[in-house]
Amino acid sequence: MTGYGKISQEITGKKINIQVKTLNSKQLDLSLRIPHIYRDKELEIRNAIASKLERGKIDFSLDIEKQGTVNGVVINKELAAHYYNELQAIENLLQIPQSTNPLALIMNMPNVVGFQSEELDNEEWNTIKQCIDMVLSETDRFRIEEGVVLEEDFKKRILLIDNLLADIAEPAKSRIEVIQEKIRKNLIDTLGENAIDENRFAQELIYYLEKLDITEEQVRLKKHLDYFLETLKEPASQGKKLGFIVQEIGREINTIGSKASNVEMQRIVISMKDELEKIKEQLGNIL
C-alpha cells in the first residue's frame, strides 16, 4: 500500500529531515539512508518501522543539515608546513623552478585535511526518535486513508457481483424449461411420439438437468460474498484471508460458468469475473 510522510525539525545548529515512502510489497523490503554517526541505531530504526508499517517496499531517509558555519573540518597545520618545507628542499636540491601554487599541492597531500569525528548526542537522538515516530504515524495515516477508499471500492464490487447473482436466477430457471422441450422435440422427431417411455424420459431428464443445476453454487457464492464483507469489518489486517475468500468466490463463479448453457447466463458470468478481477488487482495493496 502506498504511503508518504515527511518531517523537518530544527535543533541547535542542525536541521533534521526525515522522509518515508512506501509502495506495495508482500514482504518488508526496507531501504535505509542514514548518516554514519547513527549506524549503531539502524536496528532500532528498522524495528520501529516494522512495528508501525508491517510490510511494503519502504524507503526511509534521515538527513542532518548543519546550519551556520561548517564544523568538523580539521587542517593539520604542522603537517602542511612540513610538506611545504620538504617541497622547497626538493626544488632547491634538483634546481627546479618553485611551484606557482604550492598550497593546492599541499592540501591534497595525505592527512593534511581531515574531519573531526562526531559523537552521538543522546538528546539529539531522542529528538530524532520522536521525529521518526511522527513521520511513521503520518505515513500510516496516509495508508489508512487509501485503505478506506479501497474498502468502499471492494464493497461496491461485491455488491455488483451479488446483484449479478440475483440476475442469473431467472435465466437459469427458464433455460431448464427450454432444454426440456428441446430434448422432447428431438426424441419425437427421431423416434416418434408414441415410442417415448414417459417414465424413463422423466428419469433421464432429471439426471441430466441435475448436472446443470446451479442452486448449490448460488448458495455458496452468496455466503462467500457475505463473508468477504464481514471480514472487511475486522480491525486486524486481513489481506491474506480476503485473498482466500476471493479464491472461493472465483471457484463458484467458474463452476456456474461451466454449467451456463445460454447466452444470458454467460454474459452475467463474464460480468462477475470482470468485477472479481478488479478486486484481485486491489487485494495486493491490502495488508
Short mmCIF file of C-alpha atoms in Angstrom, two decimals:
data_model
loop_
_atom_site.label_atom_id
_atom_site.label_comp_id
_atom_site.label_asym_id
_atom_site.label_seq_id
_atom_site.Cartn_x
_atom_site.Cartn_y
_atom_site.Cartn_z
CA MET A 1 0.00 0.00 0.00
CA THR A 2 1.40 3.38 -0.92
CA GLY A 3 2.18 5.93 1.75
CA TYR A 4 4.23 9.05 2.29
CA GLY A 5 5.47 11.02 5.27
CA LYS A 6 7.95 13.84 5.74
CA ILE A 7 9.04 15.94 8.69
CA SER A 8 11.68 18.59 9.36
CA GLN A 9 12.83 19.59 12.83
CA GLU A 10 15.40 22.18 13.84
CA ILE A 11 17.65 21.67 16.84
CA THR A 12 20.74 23.55 17.95
CA GLY A 13 22.81 24.21 14.85
CA LYS A 14 21.16 21.42 12.86
CA LYS A 15 18.09 20.63 10.80
CA ILE A 16 16.69 17.10 10.84
CA ASN A 17 14.92 15.91 7.67
CA ILE A 18 13.14 12.55 7.71
CA GLN A 19 11.20 11.13 4.78
CA VAL A 20 9.34 7.83 4.31
CA LYS A 21 7.93 6.48 1.03
CA THR A 22 6.11 3.16 0.77
CA LEU A 23 4.93 1.00 -2.11
CA ASN A 24 3.10 -2.29 -2.03
CA SER A 25 5.11 -5.47 -1.43
CA LYS A 26 4.24 -8.86 0.04
CA GLN A 27 7.24 -8.68 2.35
CA LEU A 28 9.02 -5.96 4.31
CA ASP A 29 11.58 -4.56 1.88
CA LEU A 30 13.31 -1.76 3.76
CA SER A 31 15.92 0.62 2.38
CA LEU A 32 17.61 2.99 4.86
CA ARG A 33 19.74 6.05 4.21
CA ILE A 34 21.11 7.44 7.46
CA PRO A 35 24.25 9.36 8.48
CA HIS A 36 27.23 7.27 9.54
CA ILE A 37 27.05 8.54 13.12
CA TYR A 38 23.63 6.83 13.53
CA ARG A 39 24.62 3.45 12.09
CA ASP A 40 24.54 1.93 15.56
CA LYS A 41 20.86 2.88 15.73
CA GLU A 42 19.95 1.18 12.44
CA LEU A 43 18.40 -1.89 14.10
CA GLU A 44 16.32 0.31 16.39
CA ILE A 45 15.08 2.32 13.37
CA ARG A 46 14.26 -0.87 11.46
CA ASN A 47 12.27 -2.28 14.37
CA ALA A 48 10.32 0.97 14.73
CA ILE A 49 9.42 0.94 11.03
CA ALA A 50 8.48 -2.76 11.00
CA SER A 51 6.23 -2.44 14.06
CA LYS A 52 4.35 0.51 12.56
CA LEU A 53 4.16 -0.25 8.83
CA GLU A 54 4.38 -4.09 8.92
CA ARG A 55 5.25 -4.65 5.27
CA GLY A 56 5.83 -2.97 1.93
CA LYS A 57 8.71 -1.60 -0.11
CA ILE A 58 9.80 1.19 2.23
CA ASP A 59 12.34 3.90 1.50
CA PHE A 60 13.49 5.67 4.68
CA SER A 61 15.92 8.58 4.70
CA LEU A 62 17.38 10.56 7.61
CA ASP A 63 19.37 13.64 6.74
CA ILE A 64 21.09 16.05 9.13
CA GLU A 65 21.86 19.54 7.79
CA LYS A 66 24.37 21.59 9.72
CA GLN A 67 23.44 25.25 9.84
CA GLY A 68 25.71 28.27 10.12
CA THR A 69 29.48 27.73 9.97
CA VAL A 70 30.81 24.40 8.82
CA ASN A 71 32.19 22.39 11.71
CA GLY A 72 34.24 19.25 11.82
CA VAL A 73 36.89 20.11 9.15
CA VAL A 74 40.44 19.94 10.56
CA ILE A 75 43.63 21.10 8.79
CA ASN A 76 46.88 19.69 10.14
CA LYS A 77 48.92 22.90 10.00
CA GLU A 78 52.16 21.33 11.26
CA LEU A 79 51.99 18.59 8.64
CA ALA A 80 51.17 21.14 5.91
CA ALA A 81 54.21 23.23 6.94
CA HIS A 82 56.36 20.10 6.92
CA TYR A 83 55.21 19.23 3.37
CA TYR A 84 55.94 22.81 2.29
CA ASN A 85 59.48 22.72 3.66
CA GLU A 86 60.11 19.34 2.06
CA LEU A 87 58.87 20.56 -1.31
CA GLN A 88 61.15 23.59 -1.14
CA ALA A 89 64.12 21.39 -0.22
CA ILE A 90 63.46 19.10 -3.19
CA GLU A 91 63.11 22.07 -5.54
CA ASN A 92 66.43 23.54 -4.30
CA LEU A 93 68.16 20.18 -4.49
CA LEU A 94 67.03 19.47 -8.02
CA GLN A 95 67.15 23.12 -9.01
CA ILE A 96 63.51 23.02 -10.13
CA PRO A 97 61.67 26.32 -10.52
CA GLN A 98 59.49 26.98 -7.49
CA SER A 99 55.84 25.89 -7.86
CA THR A 100 53.47 28.76 -8.57
CA ASN A 101 50.75 27.27 -6.33
CA PRO A 102 52.31 25.01 -3.71
CA LEU A 103 49.25 25.29 -1.42
CA ALA A 104 47.00 23.39 -3.87
CA LEU A 105 49.51 20.58 -3.97
CA ILE A 106 49.98 20.51 -0.20
CA MET A 107 46.24 20.40 0.55
CA ASN A 108 45.98 17.19 -1.47
CA MET A 109 48.75 15.53 0.49
CA PRO A 110 47.77 12.62 2.81
CA ASN A 111 46.34 13.55 6.22
CA VAL A 112 46.53 17.31 5.70
CA VAL A 113 42.77 17.72 5.64
CA GLY A 114 40.66 15.61 7.97
CA PHE A 115 37.31 15.58 9.67
CA GLN A 116 36.73 15.76 13.33
CA SER A 117 34.77 12.70 14.40
CA GLU A 118 31.33 13.37 15.84
CA GLU A 119 29.96 11.61 18.86
CA LEU A 120 26.35 10.53 19.25
CA ASP A 121 24.38 13.04 21.29
CA ASN A 122 21.67 11.33 23.35
CA GLU A 123 19.47 14.41 23.50
CA GLU A 124 19.69 14.79 19.73
CA TRP A 125 18.90 11.10 19.25
CA ASN A 126 15.81 11.38 21.48
CA THR A 127 14.59 14.23 19.28
CA ILE A 128 15.23 12.15 16.17
CA LYS A 129 13.29 9.21 17.64
CA GLN A 130 10.30 11.47 18.26
CA CYS A 131 10.53 12.70 14.67
CA ILE A 132 10.70 9.12 13.38
CA ASP A 133 7.56 8.22 15.36
CA MET A 134 5.74 11.24 13.96
CA VAL A 135 6.70 10.59 10.33
CA LEU A 136 5.74 6.91 10.64
CA SER A 137 2.37 7.92 12.08
CA GLU A 138 1.87 10.34 9.20
CA THR A 139 2.75 7.62 6.69
CA ASP A 140 0.38 5.20 8.40
CA ARG A 141 -2.45 7.76 8.27
CA PHE A 142 -1.79 8.15 4.55
CA ARG A 143 -2.12 4.40 4.09
CA ILE A 144 -5.27 4.24 6.24
CA GLU A 145 -6.92 6.91 4.10
CA GLU A 146 -6.07 4.89 0.99
CA GLY A 147 -7.43 1.79 2.74
CA VAL A 148 -10.79 3.49 3.32
CA VAL A 149 -11.05 4.21 -0.41
CA LEU A 150 -10.17 0.60 -1.24
CA GLU A 151 -12.73 -0.70 1.26
CA GLU A 152 -15.51 1.28 -0.41
CA ASP A 153 -14.38 0.00 -3.80
CA PHE A 154 -14.46 -3.60 -2.54
CA LYS A 155 -17.95 -3.16 -1.12
CA LYS A 156 -19.20 -1.70 -4.39
CA ARG A 157 -17.81 -4.56 -6.47
CA ILE A 158 -19.01 -7.29 -4.09
CA LEU A 159 -22.49 -5.73 -4.25
CA LEU A 160 -22.32 -5.76 -8.06
CA ILE A 161 -21.46 -9.47 -8.02
CA ASP A 162 -24.31 -10.05 -5.56
CA ASN A 163 -26.73 -8.25 -7.87
CA LEU A 164 -25.49 -10.26 -10.84
CA LEU A 165 -26.02 -13.43 -8.82
CA ALA A 166 -29.66 -12.42 -8.31
CA ASP A 167 -29.98 -11.61 -12.03
CA ILE A 168 -28.81 -15.09 -13.05
CA ALA A 169 -31.65 -16.86 -11.22
CA GLU A 170 -34.31 -16.19 -13.89
CA PRO A 171 -32.32 -17.26 -16.98
CA ALA A 172 -31.03 -20.29 -15.03
CA LYS A 173 -34.63 -21.36 -14.36
CA SER A 174 -36.08 -20.61 -17.81
CA ARG A 175 -33.27 -22.44 -19.64
CA ILE A 176 -34.31 -25.70 -17.90
CA GLU A 177 -37.74 -25.48 -19.50
CA VAL A 178 -36.16 -24.70 -22.87
CA ILE A 179 -33.76 -27.64 -22.59
CA GLN A 180 -36.57 -29.98 -21.54
CA GLU A 181 -38.72 -29.04 -24.53
CA LYS A 182 -35.75 -29.25 -26.89
CA ILE A 183 -34.86 -32.79 -25.76
CA ARG A 184 -38.50 -33.93 -26.05
CA LYS A 185 -38.79 -32.45 -29.55
CA ASN A 186 -35.58 -34.15 -30.72
CA LEU A 187 -36.77 -37.50 -29.39
CA ILE A 188 -40.15 -37.15 -31.08
CA ASP A 189 -38.50 -36.16 -34.36
CA THR A 190 -36.19 -39.15 -34.14
CA LEU A 191 -38.34 -41.92 -32.62
CA GLY A 192 -41.88 -40.68 -32.92
CA GLU A 193 -44.13 -39.55 -30.11
CA ASN A 194 -45.56 -42.99 -29.32
CA ALA A 195 -42.10 -44.54 -28.90
CA ILE A 196 -41.21 -42.42 -25.86
CA ASP A 197 -41.44 -44.03 -22.42
CA GLU A 198 -42.58 -41.10 -20.30
CA ASN A 199 -41.31 -42.58 -17.00
CA ARG A 200 -37.90 -43.36 -18.43
CA PHE A 201 -37.80 -39.99 -20.13
CA ALA A 202 -38.55 -38.22 -16.84
CA GLN A 203 -35.83 -40.17 -15.01
CA GLU A 204 -33.19 -39.45 -17.64
CA LEU A 205 -34.23 -35.82 -17.86
CA ILE A 206 -33.92 -35.34 -14.10
CA TYR A 207 -30.46 -36.94 -14.14
CA TYR A 208 -29.35 -34.67 -16.99
CA LEU A 209 -30.81 -31.47 -15.55
CA GLU A 210 -29.23 -32.12 -12.15
CA LYS A 211 -25.83 -31.70 -13.81
CA LEU A 212 -26.90 -28.23 -14.95
CA ASP A 213 -28.42 -27.16 -11.65
CA ILE A 214 -26.56 -24.25 -10.04
CA THR A 215 -28.55 -23.95 -6.82
CA GLU A 216 -25.68 -25.12 -4.58
CA GLU A 217 -23.22 -22.80 -6.31
CA GLN A 218 -25.61 -19.87 -5.89
CA VAL A 219 -25.95 -20.54 -2.15
CA ARG A 220 -22.20 -20.96 -1.60
CA LEU A 221 -21.36 -17.88 -3.67
CA LYS A 222 -23.82 -15.79 -1.67
CA LYS A 223 -22.22 -16.98 1.59
CA HIS A 224 -18.72 -16.20 0.32
CA LEU A 225 -19.78 -12.68 -0.69
CA ASP A 226 -21.29 -12.07 2.76
CA TYR A 227 -18.18 -13.49 4.43
CA PHE A 228 -15.96 -11.14 2.42
CA LEU A 229 -17.93 -8.13 3.66
CA GLU A 230 -17.82 -9.41 7.25
CA THR A 231 -14.05 -9.86 7.06
CA LEU A 232 -13.64 -6.30 5.78
CA LYS A 233 -15.08 -5.07 9.08
CA GLU A 234 -12.49 -6.85 11.22
CA PRO A 235 -9.98 -4.44 12.82
CA ALA A 236 -6.85 -6.57 12.27
CA SER A 237 -5.07 -6.91 8.93
CA GLN A 238 -6.93 -9.49 6.82
CA GLY A 239 -5.29 -9.26 3.40
CA LYS A 240 -4.43 -12.98 3.12
CA LYS A 241 -7.82 -14.06 4.45
CA LEU A 242 -9.59 -11.87 1.90
CA GLY A 243 -7.40 -13.43 -0.77
CA PHE A 244 -8.54 -16.92 0.22
CA ILE A 245 -12.20 -15.84 0.19
CA VAL A 246 -11.75 -14.36 -3.29
CA GLN A 247 -10.36 -17.71 -4.47
CA GLU A 248 -13.52 -19.42 -3.24
CA ILE A 249 -15.70 -16.78 -4.91
CA GLY A 250 -13.85 -17.34 -8.17
CA ARG A 251 -14.27 -21.11 -7.88
CA GLU A 252 -18.06 -20.83 -7.56
CA ILE A 253 -18.31 -18.33 -10.43
CA ASN A 254 -16.25 -20.65 -12.66
CA THR A 255 -18.49 -23.61 -11.79
CA ILE A 256 -21.60 -21.59 -12.62
CA GLY A 257 -19.93 -20.57 -15.88
CA SER A 258 -19.21 -24.22 -16.77
CA LYS A 259 -22.91 -25.01 -16.27
CA ALA A 260 -24.17 -21.96 -18.12
CA SER A 261 -25.97 -23.08 -21.24
CA ASN A 262 -27.38 -19.89 -22.66
CA VAL A 263 -26.05 -16.52 -23.75
CA GLU A 264 -27.66 -14.51 -20.94
CA MET A 265 -26.10 -16.66 -18.21
CA GLN A 266 -22.70 -16.50 -19.88
CA ARG A 267 -22.94 -12.71 -20.13
CA ILE A 268 -23.69 -12.46 -16.40
CA VAL A 269 -20.83 -14.83 -15.52
CA ILE A 270 -18.38 -12.75 -17.58
CA SER A 271 -19.52 -9.60 -15.74
CA MET A 272 -18.97 -11.38 -12.40
CA LYS A 273 -15.46 -12.40 -13.43
CA ASP A 274 -14.68 -8.86 -14.54
CA GLU A 275 -15.63 -7.42 -11.14
CA LEU A 276 -13.73 -10.17 -9.32
CA GLU A 277 -10.55 -9.46 -11.31
CA LYS A 278 -10.74 -5.82 -10.28
CA ILE A 279 -10.97 -6.92 -6.65
CA LYS A 280 -7.94 -9.21 -7.09
CA GLU A 281 -5.90 -6.35 -8.54
CA GLN A 282 -6.54 -4.20 -5.49
CA LEU A 283 -6.10 -7.01 -2.94
CA GLY A 284 -2.34 -6.84 -3.47
CA ASN A 285 -2.44 -3.46 -1.73
CA ILE A 286 -4.09 -4.81 1.41
CA LEU A 287 -2.04 -5.90 4.40
#
